[in-house]
PDB file of N, CA and C in Angstrom:
ATOM      1  N   MET X  52       0.809  -1.187   0.000  1.00 75.00           N
ATOM      2  CA  MET X  52       0.000   0.000   0.000  1.00 75.00           C
ATOM      3  C   MET X  52       0.866   1.271   0.000  1.00 75.00           C
ATOM      4  N   LYS X  53       1.940   1.263   0.826  1.00 72.00           N
ATOM      5  CA  LYS X  53       2.824   2.418   0.888  1.00 72.00           C
ATOM      6  C   LYS X  53       3.519   2.634  -0.450  1.00 72.00           C
ATOM      7  N   LYS X  54       3.895   1.518  -1.092  1.00 73.00           N
ATOM      8  CA  LYS X  54       4.559   1.620  -2.391  1.00 73.00           C
ATOM      9  C   LYS X  54       3.609   2.199  -3.435  1.00 73.00           C
ATOM     10  N   ALA X  55       2.364   1.828  -3.386  1.00 70.00           N
ATOM     11  CA  ALA X  55       1.377   2.332  -4.347  1.00 70.00           C
ATOM     12  C   ALA X  55       1.155   3.830  -4.165  1.00 70.00           C
ATOM     13  N   ILE X  56       1.053   4.274  -2.910  1.00 69.00           N
ATOM     14  CA  ILE X  56       0.869   5.703  -2.628  1.00 69.00           C
ATOM     15  C   ILE X  56       2.113   6.481  -3.047  1.00 69.00           C
ATOM     16  N   SER X  57       3.301   5.948  -2.764  1.00 67.00           N
ATOM     17  CA  SER X  57       4.552   6.601  -3.160  1.00 67.00           C
ATOM     18  C   SER X  57       4.649   6.719  -4.669  1.00 67.00           C
ATOM     19  N   LEU X  58       4.280   5.656  -5.370  1.00 62.00           N
ATOM     20  CA  LEU X  58       4.307   5.664  -6.830  1.00 62.00           C
ATOM     21  C   LEU X  58       3.302   6.670  -7.387  1.00 62.00           C
ATOM     22  N   LEU X  59       2.126   6.734  -6.805  1.00 64.00           N
ATOM     23  CA  LEU X  59       1.104   7.680  -7.236  1.00 64.00           C
ATOM     24  C   LEU X  59       1.557   9.118  -7.008  1.00 64.00           C
ATOM     25  N   LEU X  60       2.160   9.396  -5.849  1.00 62.00           N
ATOM     26  CA  LEU X  60       2.674  10.742  -5.569  1.00 62.00           C
ATOM     27  C   LEU X  60       3.803  11.123  -6.524  1.00 62.00           C
ATOM     28  N   ALA X  61       4.677  10.181  -6.833  1.00 63.00           N
ATOM     29  CA  ALA X  61       5.761  10.443  -7.781  1.00 63.00           C
ATOM     30  C   ALA X  61       5.195  10.759  -9.167  1.00 63.00           C
ATOM     31  N   LEU X  62       4.164  10.047  -9.582  1.00 63.00           N
ATOM     32  CA  LEU X  62       3.531  10.285 -10.875  1.00 63.00           C
ATOM     33  C   LEU X  62       2.883  11.669 -10.916  1.00 63.00           C
ATOM     34  N   VAL X  63       2.183  12.046  -9.834  1.00 62.00           N
ATOM     35  CA  VAL X  63       1.554  13.370  -9.755  1.00 62.00           C
ATOM     36  C   VAL X  63       2.621  14.466  -9.805  1.00 62.00           C
ATOM     37  N   LEU X  64       3.727  14.254  -9.120  1.00 65.00           N
ATOM     38  CA  LEU X  64       4.819  15.222  -9.141  1.00 65.00           C
ATOM     39  C   LEU X  64       5.371  15.395 -10.544  1.00 65.00           C
ATOM     40  N   CYS X  65       5.601  14.305 -11.241  1.00 62.00           N
ATOM     41  CA  CYS X  65       6.123  14.365 -12.608  1.00 62.00           C
ATOM     42  C   CYS X  65       5.157  15.101 -13.535  1.00 62.00           C
ATOM     43  N   LEU X  66       3.880  14.804 -13.410  1.00 64.00           N
ATOM     44  CA  LEU X  66       2.889  15.466 -14.259  1.00 64.00           C
ATOM     45  C   LEU X  66       2.801  16.960 -13.956  1.00 64.00           C
ATOM     46  N   SER X  67       2.912  17.332 -12.695  1.00 65.00           N
ATOM     47  CA  SER X  67       2.845  18.754 -12.350  1.00 65.00           C
ATOM     48  C   SER X  67       4.072  19.500 -12.868  1.00 65.00           C
ATOM     49  N   LEU X  68       5.235  18.863 -12.840  1.00 61.00           N
ATOM     50  CA  LEU X  68       6.433  19.493 -13.382  1.00 61.00           C
ATOM     51  C   LEU X  68       6.331  19.662 -14.895  1.00 61.00           C
ATOM     52  N   CYS X  69       5.769  18.679 -15.571  1.00 61.00           N
ATOM     53  CA  CYS X  69       5.584  18.779 -17.023  1.00 61.00           C
ATOM     54  C   CYS X  69       4.603  19.891 -17.368  1.00 61.00           C
ATOM     55  N   ALA X  70       3.580  20.059 -16.579  1.00 59.00           N
ATOM     56  CA  ALA X  70       2.574  21.090 -16.840  1.00 59.00           C
ATOM     57  C   ALA X  70       3.143  22.492 -16.638  1.00 59.00           C
ATOM     58  N   CYS X  71       4.106  22.652 -15.749  1.00 59.00           N
ATOM     59  CA  CYS X  71       4.682  23.965 -15.468  1.00 59.00           C
ATOM     60  C   CYS X  71       5.782  24.346 -16.449  1.00 59.00           C
ATOM     61  N   GLY X  72       6.350  23.383 -17.125  1.00 55.00           N
ATOM     62  CA  GLY X  72       7.449  23.661 -18.033  1.00 55.00           C
ATOM     63  C   GLY X  72       6.985  24.435 -19.243  1.00 55.00           C
ATOM     64  N   GLY X  73       7.829  25.351 -19.715  1.00 51.00           N
ATOM     65  CA  GLY X  73       7.507  26.134 -20.906  1.00 51.00           C
ATOM     66  C   GLY X  73       8.555  25.915 -21.967  1.00 51.00           C
ATOM     67  N   SER X  74       8.195  26.186 -23.174  1.00 48.00           N
ATOM     68  CA  SER X  74       9.124  26.070 -24.289  1.00 48.00           C
ATOM     69  C   SER X  74       9.996  27.310 -24.350  1.00 48.00           C
ATOM     70  N   ILE X  75      11.241  27.161 -24.732  1.00 43.00           N
ATOM     71  CA  ILE X  75      12.140  28.300 -24.894  1.00 43.00           C
ATOM     72  C   ILE X  75      11.616  29.223 -25.980  1.00 43.00           C
ATOM     73  N   ASP X  76      11.029  28.658 -27.024  1.00 41.00           N
ATOM     74  CA  ASP X  76      10.507  29.460 -28.121  1.00 41.00           C
ATOM     75  C   ASP X  76       9.360  30.352 -27.684  1.00 41.00           C
ATOM     76  N   GLU X  77       8.629  29.941 -26.657  1.00 38.00           N
ATOM     77  CA  GLU X  77       7.502  30.732 -26.184  1.00 38.00           C
ATOM     78  C   GLU X  77       7.953  31.947 -25.394  1.00 38.00           C
ATOM     79  N   THR X  78       9.131  31.910 -24.825  1.00 36.00           N
ATOM     80  CA  THR X  78       9.628  32.976 -23.980  1.00 36.00           C
ATOM     81  C   THR X  78      10.566  33.870 -24.783  1.00 36.00           C
ATOM     82  N   LYS X  79      10.223  35.138 -24.907  1.00 48.00           N
ATOM     83  CA  LYS X  79      11.064  36.072 -25.659  1.00 48.00           C
ATOM     84  C   LYS X  79      12.156  36.606 -24.744  1.00 48.00           C
ATOM     85  N   ASP X  80      13.374  36.506 -25.180  1.00 74.00           N
ATOM     86  CA  ASP X  80      14.496  37.028 -24.415  1.00 74.00           C
ATOM     87  C   ASP X  80      14.548  38.543 -24.624  1.00 74.00           C
ATOM     88  N   GLU X  81      14.401  39.289 -23.541  1.00 77.00           N
ATOM     89  CA  GLU X  81      14.350  40.741 -23.632  1.00 77.00           C
ATOM     90  C   GLU X  81      15.649  41.362 -24.124  1.00 77.00           C
ATOM     91  N   THR X  82      16.763  40.663 -23.937  1.00 85.00           N
ATOM     92  CA  THR X  82      18.040  41.252 -24.339  1.00 85.00           C
ATOM     93  C   THR X  82      18.374  41.014 -25.801  1.00 85.00           C
ATOM     94  N   SER X  83      17.672  40.116 -26.473  1.00 89.00           N
ATOM     95  CA  SER X  83      18.026  39.789 -27.853  1.00 89.00           C
ATOM     96  C   SER X  83      17.865  40.976 -28.804  1.00 89.00           C
ATOM     97  N   VAL X  84      17.007  41.926 -28.483  1.00 90.00           N
ATOM     98  CA  VAL X  84      16.827  43.086 -29.356  1.00 90.00           C
ATOM     99  C   VAL X  84      18.054  43.987 -29.368  1.00 90.00           C
ATOM    100  N   PHE X  85      18.896  43.903 -28.350  1.00 91.00           N
ATOM    101  CA  PHE X  85      20.075  44.751 -28.270  1.00 91.00           C
ATOM    102  C   PHE X  85      21.266  44.201 -29.067  1.00 91.00           C
ATOM    103  N   ILE X  86      21.260  42.915 -29.385  1.00 93.00           N
ATOM    104  CA  ILE X  86      22.397  42.279 -30.039  1.00 93.00           C
ATOM    105  C   ILE X  86      22.530  42.806 -31.462  1.00 93.00           C
ATOM    106  N   GLY X  87      23.732  43.223 -31.817  1.00 94.00           N
ATOM    107  CA  GLY X  87      23.976  43.701 -33.176  1.00 94.00           C
ATOM    108  C   GLY X  87      24.930  44.878 -33.199  1.00 94.00           C
ATOM    109  N   LYS X  88      25.021  45.488 -34.369  1.00 95.00           N
ATOM    110  CA  LYS X  88      25.899  46.649 -34.558  1.00 95.00           C
ATOM    111  C   LYS X  88      25.021  47.885 -34.703  1.00 95.00           C
ATOM    112  N   TRP X  89      25.321  48.900 -33.922  1.00 94.00           N
ATOM    113  CA  TRP X  89      24.520  50.121 -33.849  1.00 94.00           C
ATOM    114  C   TRP X  89      25.390  51.326 -34.162  1.00 94.00           C
ATOM    115  N   ASP X  90      24.834  52.300 -34.849  1.00 94.00           N
ATOM    116  CA  ASP X  90      25.599  53.468 -35.272  1.00 94.00           C
ATOM    117  C   ASP X  90      24.798  54.740 -35.030  1.00 94.00           C
ATOM    118  N   ALA X  91      25.391  55.676 -34.292  1.00 91.00           N
ATOM    119  CA  ALA X  91      24.819  57.024 -34.159  1.00 91.00           C
ATOM    120  C   ALA X  91      25.563  57.864 -35.178  1.00 91.00           C
ATOM    121  N   ARG X  92      25.112  57.828 -36.397  1.00 81.00           N
ATOM    122  CA  ARG X  92      25.840  58.378 -37.549  1.00 81.00           C
ATOM    123  C   ARG X  92      26.269  59.830 -37.362  1.00 81.00           C
ATOM    124  N   THR X  93      25.456  60.637 -36.755  1.00 78.00           N
ATOM    125  CA  THR X  93      25.804  62.051 -36.628  1.00 78.00           C
ATOM    126  C   THR X  93      26.769  62.321 -35.481  1.00 78.00           C
ATOM    127  N   ASP X  94      26.948  61.349 -34.590  1.00 78.00           N
ATOM    128  CA  ASP X  94      27.774  61.578 -33.400  1.00 78.00           C
ATOM    129  C   ASP X  94      29.051  60.749 -33.348  1.00 78.00           C
ATOM    130  N   ARG X  95      29.400  60.099 -34.435  1.00 84.00           N
ATOM    131  CA  ARG X  95      30.641  59.319 -34.529  1.00 84.00           C
ATOM    132  C   ARG X  95      30.742  58.236 -33.460  1.00 84.00           C
ATOM    133  N   LEU X  96      29.612  57.642 -33.087  1.00 89.00           N
ATOM    134  CA  LEU X  96      29.578  56.571 -32.092  1.00 89.00           C
ATOM    135  C   LEU X  96      29.104  55.295 -32.763  1.00 89.00           C
ATOM    136  N   VAL X  97      29.871  54.211 -32.578  1.00 92.00           N
ATOM    137  CA  VAL X  97      29.466  52.883 -33.050  1.00 92.00           C
ATOM    138  C   VAL X  97      29.534  51.951 -31.856  1.00 92.00           C
ATOM    139  N   LEU X  98      28.516  51.133 -31.710  1.00 92.00           N
ATOM    140  CA  LEU X  98      28.425  50.210 -30.594  1.00 92.00           C
ATOM    141  C   LEU X  98      28.113  48.825 -31.140  1.00 92.00           C
ATOM    142  N   ILE X  99      28.948  47.845 -30.785  1.00 94.00           N
ATOM    143  CA  ILE X  99      28.701  46.456 -31.176  1.00 94.00           C
ATOM    144  C   ILE X  99      28.381  45.685 -29.899  1.00 94.00           C
ATOM    145  N   VAL X 100      27.191  45.095 -29.860  1.00 94.00           N
ATOM    146  CA  VAL X 100      26.721  44.377 -28.676  1.00 94.00           C
ATOM    147  C   VAL X 100      26.660  42.893 -29.014  1.00 94.00           C
ATOM    148  N   ASN X 101      27.424  42.079 -28.289  1.00 94.00           N
ATOM    149  CA  ASN X 101      27.495  40.639 -28.524  1.00 94.00           C
ATOM    150  C   ASN X 101      26.628  39.871 -27.532  1.00 94.00           C
ATOM    151  N   GLU X 102      26.259  38.649 -27.905  1.00 92.00           N
ATOM    152  CA  GLU X 102      25.410  37.816 -27.051  1.00 92.00           C
ATOM    153  C   GLU X 102      26.063  37.446 -25.727  1.00 92.00           C
ATOM    154  N   ASP X 103      27.390  37.357 -25.697  1.00 93.00           N
ATOM    155  CA  ASP X 103      28.084  36.922 -24.481  1.00 93.00           C
ATOM    156  C   ASP X 103      28.338  38.068 -23.487  1.00 93.00           C
ATOM    157  N   GLN X 104      27.592  39.149 -23.605  1.00 92.00           N
ATOM    158  CA  GLN X 104      27.669  40.321 -22.751  1.00 92.00           C
ATOM    159  C   GLN X 104      28.986  41.075 -22.877  1.00 92.00           C
ATOM    160  N   THR X 105      29.644  40.926 -24.021  1.00 93.00           N
ATOM    161  CA  THR X 105      30.779  41.779 -24.339  1.00 93.00           C
ATOM    162  C   THR X 105      30.311  42.776 -25.398  1.00 93.00           C
ATOM    163  N   ALA X 106      31.064  43.851 -25.526  1.00 94.00           N
ATOM    164  CA  ALA X 106      30.703  44.872 -26.503  1.00 94.00           C
ATOM    165  C   ALA X 106      31.970  45.592 -26.953  1.00 94.00           C
ATOM    166  N   TRP X 107      31.863  46.269 -28.066  1.00 93.00           N
ATOM    167  CA  TRP X 107      32.918  47.155 -28.558  1.00 93.00           C
ATOM    168  C   TRP X 107      32.297  48.527 -28.696  1.00 93.00           C
ATOM    169  N   TYR X 108      33.014  49.514 -28.272  1.00 87.00           N
ATOM    170  CA  TYR X 108      32.500  50.871 -28.172  1.00 87.00           C
ATOM    171  C   TYR X 108      33.504  51.741 -28.921  1.00 87.00           C
ATOM    172  N   THR X 109      33.101  52.376 -29.999  1.00 89.00           N
ATOM    173  CA  THR X 109      33.981  53.233 -30.785  1.00 89.00           C
ATOM    174  C   THR X 109      33.443  54.648 -30.776  1.00 89.00           C
ATOM    175  N   TYR X 110      34.296  55.573 -30.410  1.00 87.00           N
ATOM    176  CA  TYR X 110      33.925  56.979 -30.443  1.00 87.00           C
ATOM    177  C   TYR X 110      35.100  57.762 -30.986  1.00 87.00           C
ATOM    178  N   GLU X 111      34.850  58.549 -32.032  1.00 84.00           N
ATOM    179  CA  GLU X 111      35.880  59.363 -32.677  1.00 84.00           C
ATOM    180  C   GLU X 111      37.137  58.546 -32.982  1.00 84.00           C
ATOM    181  N   SER X 112      36.974  57.419 -33.634  1.00 85.00           N
ATOM    182  CA  SER X 112      38.055  56.547 -34.113  1.00 85.00           C
ATOM    183  C   SER X 112      38.826  55.813 -33.017  1.00 85.00           C
ATOM    184  N   LYS X 113      38.410  55.882 -31.773  1.00 90.00           N
ATOM    185  CA  LYS X 113      39.056  55.133 -30.705  1.00 90.00           C
ATOM    186  C   LYS X 113      38.097  54.030 -30.270  1.00 90.00           C
ATOM    187  N   THR X 114      38.580  52.787 -30.256  1.00 91.00           N
ATOM    188  CA  THR X 114      37.751  51.636 -29.917  1.00 91.00           C
ATOM    189  C   THR X 114      38.237  51.010 -28.619  1.00 91.00           C
ATOM    190  N   VAL X 115      37.307  50.693 -27.738  1.00 93.00           N
ATOM    191  CA  VAL X 115      37.640  50.002 -26.493  1.00 93.00           C
ATOM    192  C   VAL X 115      36.677  48.844 -26.288  1.00 93.00           C
ATOM    193  N   ALA X 116      37.145  47.850 -25.554  1.00 94.00           N
ATOM    194  CA  ALA X 116      36.284  46.735 -25.166  1.00 94.00           C
ATOM    195  C   ALA X 116      35.356  47.208 -24.049  1.00 94.00           C
ATOM    196  N   ALA X 117      34.215  46.569 -23.977  1.00 94.00           N
ATOM    197  CA  ALA X 117      33.241  46.934 -22.953  1.00 94.00           C
ATOM    198  C   ALA X 117      32.445  45.703 -22.554  1.00 94.00           C
ATOM    199  N   SER X 118      31.669  45.846 -21.528  1.00 94.00           N
ATOM    200  CA  SER X 118      30.731  44.795 -21.127  1.00 94.00           C
ATOM    201  C   SER X 118      29.361  45.456 -20.996  1.00 94.00           C
ATOM    202  N   TRP X 119      28.318  44.623 -21.006  1.00 93.00           N
ATOM    203  CA  TRP X 119      26.982  45.190 -20.865  1.00 93.00           C
ATOM    204  C   TRP X 119      26.117  44.325 -19.975  1.00 93.00           C
ATOM    205  N   VAL X 120      25.153  44.946 -19.370  1.00 93.00           N
ATOM    206  CA  VAL X 120      24.137  44.270 -18.575  1.00 93.00           C
ATOM    207  C   VAL X 120      22.788  44.869 -18.949  1.00 93.00           C
ATOM    208  N   TYR X 121      21.753  44.088 -18.705  1.00 91.00           N
ATOM    209  CA  TYR X 121      20.388  44.561 -18.938  1.00 91.00           C
ATOM    210  C   TYR X 121      19.725  44.784 -17.592  1.00 91.00           C
ATOM    211  N   ASP X 122      19.288  45.985 -17.353  1.00 90.00           N
ATOM    212  CA  ASP X 122      18.599  46.324 -16.114  1.00 90.00           C
ATOM    213  C   ASP X 122      17.097  46.155 -16.336  1.00 90.00           C
ATOM    214  N   GLU X 123      16.526  45.097 -15.749  1.00 87.00           N
ATOM    215  CA  GLU X 123      15.111  44.793 -15.959  1.00 87.00           C
ATOM    216  C   GLU X 123      14.197  45.860 -15.380  1.00 87.00           C
ATOM    217  N   ASN X 124      14.593  46.493 -14.298  1.00 84.00           N
ATOM    218  CA  ASN X 124      13.739  47.503 -13.667  1.00 84.00           C
ATOM    219  C   ASN X 124      13.521  48.713 -14.563  1.00 84.00           C
ATOM    220  N   SER X 125      14.569  49.150 -15.236  1.00 84.00           N
ATOM    221  CA  SER X 125      14.447  50.325 -16.097  1.00 84.00           C
ATOM    222  C   SER X 125      14.359  49.955 -17.572  1.00 84.00           C
ATOM    223  N   ALA X 126      14.460  48.652 -17.894  1.00 87.00           N
ATOM    224  CA  ALA X 126      14.457  48.164 -19.280  1.00 87.00           C
ATOM    225  C   ALA X 126      15.552  48.849 -20.092  1.00 87.00           C
ATOM    226  N   MET X 127      16.735  48.971 -19.478  1.00 91.00           N
ATOM    227  CA  MET X 127      17.842  49.660 -20.136  1.00 91.00           C
ATOM    228  C   MET X 127      19.046  48.749 -20.304  1.00 91.00           C
ATOM    229  N   LEU X 128      19.731  48.937 -21.427  1.00 92.00           N
ATOM    230  CA  LEU X 128      21.018  48.308 -21.674  1.00 92.00           C
ATOM    231  C   LEU X 128      22.080  49.254 -21.127  1.00 92.00           C
ATOM    232  N   ILE X 129      22.945  48.749 -20.253  1.00 93.00           N
ATOM    233  CA  ILE X 129      23.994  49.583 -19.670  1.00 93.00           C
ATOM    234  C   ILE X 129      25.341  49.058 -20.149  1.00 93.00           C
ATOM    235  N   VAL X 130      26.085  49.898 -20.867  1.00 93.00           N
ATOM    236  CA  VAL X 130      27.372  49.530 -21.456  1.00 93.00           C
ATOM    237  C   VAL X 130      28.480  50.191 -20.647  1.00 93.00           C
ATOM    238  N   THR X 131      29.402  49.358 -20.131  1.00 92.00           N
ATOM    239  CA  THR X 131      30.501  49.857 -19.309  1.00 92.00           C
ATOM    240  C   THR X 131      31.826  49.576 -20.016  1.00 92.00           C
ATOM    241  N   PRO X 132      32.499  50.605 -20.539  1.00 91.00           N
ATOM    242  CA  PRO X 132      33.787  50.409 -21.204  1.00 91.00           C
ATOM    243  C   PRO X 132      34.890  50.080 -20.201  1.00 91.00           C
ATOM    244  N   GLU X 133      35.874  49.307 -20.659  1.00 90.00           N
ATOM    245  CA  GLU X 133      37.012  48.970 -19.797  1.00 90.00           C
ATOM    246  C   GLU X 133      37.936  50.174 -19.616  1.00 90.00           C
ATOM    247  N   ASP X 134      37.940  51.081 -20.570  1.00 88.00           N
ATOM    248  CA  ASP X 134      38.747  52.296 -20.496  1.00 88.00           C
ATOM    249  C   ASP X 134      37.930  53.365 -19.772  1.00 88.00           C
ATOM    250  N   GLU X 135      38.427  53.826 -18.632  1.00 86.00           N
ATOM    251  CA  GLU X 135      37.666  54.773 -17.815  1.00 86.00           C
ATOM    252  C   GLU X 135      37.522  56.146 -18.449  1.00 86.00           C
ATOM    253  N   SER X 136      38.279  56.418 -19.517  1.00 83.00           N
ATOM    254  CA  SER X 136      38.129  57.714 -20.184  1.00 83.00           C
ATOM    255  C   SER X 136      36.864  57.756 -21.044  1.00 83.00           C
ATOM    256  N   PHE X 137      36.252  56.590 -21.289  1.00 84.00           N
ATOM    257  CA  PHE X 137      34.980  56.511 -22.004  1.00 84.00           C
ATOM    258  C   PHE X 137      33.844  56.512 -20.998  1.00 84.00           C
ATOM    259  N   SER X 138      32.726  57.050 -21.384  1.00 86.00           N
ATOM    260  CA  SER X 138      31.570  57.135 -20.492  1.00 86.00           C
ATOM    261  C   SER X 138      30.780  55.831 -20.467  1.00 86.00           C
ATOM    262  N   VAL X 139      30.174  55.549 -19.331  1.00 91.00           N
ATOM    263  CA  VAL X 139      29.187  54.478 -19.242  1.00 91.00           C
ATOM    264  C   VAL X 139      27.936  54.981 -19.947  1.00 91.00           C
ATOM    265  N   LEU X 140      27.374  54.163 -20.817  1.00 90.00           N
ATOM    266  CA  LEU X 140      26.183  54.565 -21.572  1.00 90.00           C
ATOM    267  C   LEU X 140      25.004  53.680 -21.208  1.00 90.00           C
ATOM    268  N   SER X 141      23.832  54.244 -21.217  1.00 93.00           N
ATOM    269  CA  SER X 141      22.622  53.451 -21.021  1.00 93.00           C
ATOM    270  C   SER X 141      21.644  53.781 -22.147  1.00 93.00           C
ATOM    271  N   PHE X 142      21.004  52.733 -22.655  1.00 93.00           N
ATOM    272  CA  PHE X 142      20.101  52.869 -23.791  1.00 93.00           C
ATOM    273  C   PHE X 142      18.777  52.176 -23.507  1.00 93.00           C
ATOM    274  N   THR X 143      17.731  52.707 -24.066  1.00 93.00           N
ATOM    275  CA  THR X 143      16.454  52.005 -24.124  1.00 93.00           C
ATOM    276  C   THR X 143      16.225  51.618 -25.577  1.00 93.00           C
ATOM    277  N   TYR X 144      15.486  50.546 -25.782  1.00 93.00           N
ATOM    278  CA  TYR X 144      15.193  50.092 -27.134  1.00 93.00           C
ATOM    279  C   TYR X 144      13.868  50.684 -27.595  1.00 93.00           C
ATOM    280  N   ASN X 145      13.905  51.355 -28.736  1.00 92.00           N
ATOM    281  CA  ASN X 145      12.700  51.910 -29.342  1.00 92.00           C
ATOM    282  C   ASN X 145      12.233  50.918 -30.396  1.00 92.00           C
ATOM    283  N   GLU X 146      11.227  50.135 -30.059  1.00 91.00           N
ATOM    284  CA  GLU X 146      10.767  49.057 -30.941  1.00 91.00           C
ATOM    285  C   GLU X 146      10.198  49.599 -32.249  1.00 91.00           C
ATOM    286  N   GLU X 147       9.485  50.694 -32.186  1.00 93.00           N
ATOM    287  CA  GLU X 147       8.854  51.260 -33.379  1.00 93.00           C
ATOM    288  C   GLU X 147       9.892  51.694 -34.423  1.00 93.00           C
ATOM    289  N   ALA X 148      10.969  52.322 -33.960  1.00 93.00           N
ATOM    290  CA  ALA X 148      12.005  52.820 -34.876  1.00 93.00           C
ATOM    291  C   ALA X 148      13.176  51.847 -35.023  1.00 93.00           C
ATOM    292  N   ASP X 149      13.232  50.778 -34.206  1.00 93.00           N
ATOM    293  CA  ASP X 149      14.361  49.851 -34.159  1.00 93.00           C
ATOM    294  C   ASP X 149      15.668  50.614 -33.924  1.00 93.00           C
ATOM    295  N   THR X 150      15.661  51.425 -32.863  1.00 93.00           N
ATOM    296  CA  THR X 150      16.846  52.199 -32.496  1.00 93.00           C
ATOM    297  C   THR X 150      17.147  52.014 -31.022  1.00 93.00           C
ATOM    298  N   LEU X 151      18.408  52.259 -30.658  1.00 93.00           N
ATOM    299  CA  LEU X 151      18.804  52.353 -29.257  1.00 93.00           C
ATOM    300  C   LEU X 151      18.836  53.833 -28.925  1.00 93.00           C
ATOM    301  N   ASP X 152      18.075  54.227 -27.922  1.00 93.00           N
ATOM    302  CA  ASP X 152      17.943  55.640 -27.603  1.00 93.00           C
ATOM    303  C   ASP X 152      18.602  55.969 -26.271  1.00 93.00           C
ATOM    304  N   ASN X 153      19.249  57.106 -26.257  1.00 90.00           N
ATOM    305  CA  ASN X 153      19.979  57.620 -25.116  1.00 90.00           C
ATOM    306  C   ASN X 153      19.728  59.135 -25.157  1.00 90.00           C
ATOM    307  N   PRO X 154      19.808  59.848 -24.041  1.00 89.00           N
ATOM    308  CA  PRO X 154      19.580  61.301 -24.116  1.00 89.00           C
ATOM    309  C   PRO X 154      20.501  62.018 -25.108  1.00 89.00           C
ATOM    310  N   LEU X 155      21.685  61.474 -25.355  1.00 88.00           N
ATOM    311  CA  LEU X 155      22.614  62.124 -26.286  1.00 88.00           C
ATOM    312  C   LEU X 155      22.656  61.497 -27.673  1.00 88.00           C
ATOM    313  N   TYR X 156      22.326  60.210 -27.785  1.00 90.00           N
ATOM    314  CA  TYR X 156      22.503  59.477 -29.039  1.00 90.00           C
ATOM    315  C   TYR X 156      21.236  58.715 -29.416  1.00 90.00           C
ATOM    316  N   VAL X 157      21.037  58.598 -30.712  1.00 92.00           N
ATOM    317  CA  VAL X 157      20.049  57.662 -31.257  1.00 92.00           C
ATOM    318  C   VAL X 157      20.836  56.782 -32.218  1.00 92.00           C
ATOM    319  N   CYS X 158      20.947  55.505 -31.876  1.00 93.00           N
ATOM    320  CA  CYS X 158      21.751  54.575 -32.666  1.00 93.00           C
ATOM    321  C   CYS X 158      20.844  53.714 -33.524  1.00 93.00           C
ATOM    322  N   GLU X 159      21.136  53.677 -34.828  1.00 94.00           N
ATOM    323  CA  GLU X 159      20.396  52.848 -35.757  1.00 94.00           C
ATOM    324  C   GLU X 159      21.100  51.512 -35.916  1.00 94.00           C
ATOM    325  N   ARG X 160      20.304  50.456 -36.107  1.00 93.00           N
ATOM    326  CA  ARG X 160      20.872  49.121 -36.337  1.00 93.00           C
ATOM    327  C   ARG X 160      21.469  49.095 -37.747  1.00 93.00           C
ATOM    328  N   ILE X 161      22.733  48.681 -37.855  1.00 92.00           N
ATOM    329  CA  ILE X 161      23.351  48.561 -39.175  1.00 92.00           C
ATOM    330  C   ILE X 161      23.722  47.125 -39.511  1.00 92.00           C
ATOM    331  N   GLU X 162      23.619  46.214 -38.569  1.00 80.00           N
ATOM    332  CA  GLU X 162      23.843  44.784 -38.827  1.00 80.00           C
ATOM    333  C   GLU X 162      23.013  43.966 -37.903  1.00 80.00           C
TER     334      GLU X 162
END
């Protein structure tokens, strides 16, 4: 009797776990919109955002490595260059225009 109840509970547990599981395709990754090459053509700024949370930041012909994080509370991409002479930048994604927006820059996707 104990074995039957244990087996029944194990089966219920397995079914409940299967019911809670979701497909990866169903869940949209909020950071995927930031991946790519972005250019603020009028301001000589180019930003390359990679999937592995690394980035390249070019301003006025000087390029530095950077890292990025996504702040879920503000829905902002925050880019931190390794060279302290470059500024930390934060961007929001404008879905309608497909641009990264910052108070100083509007970056268009070029790749």
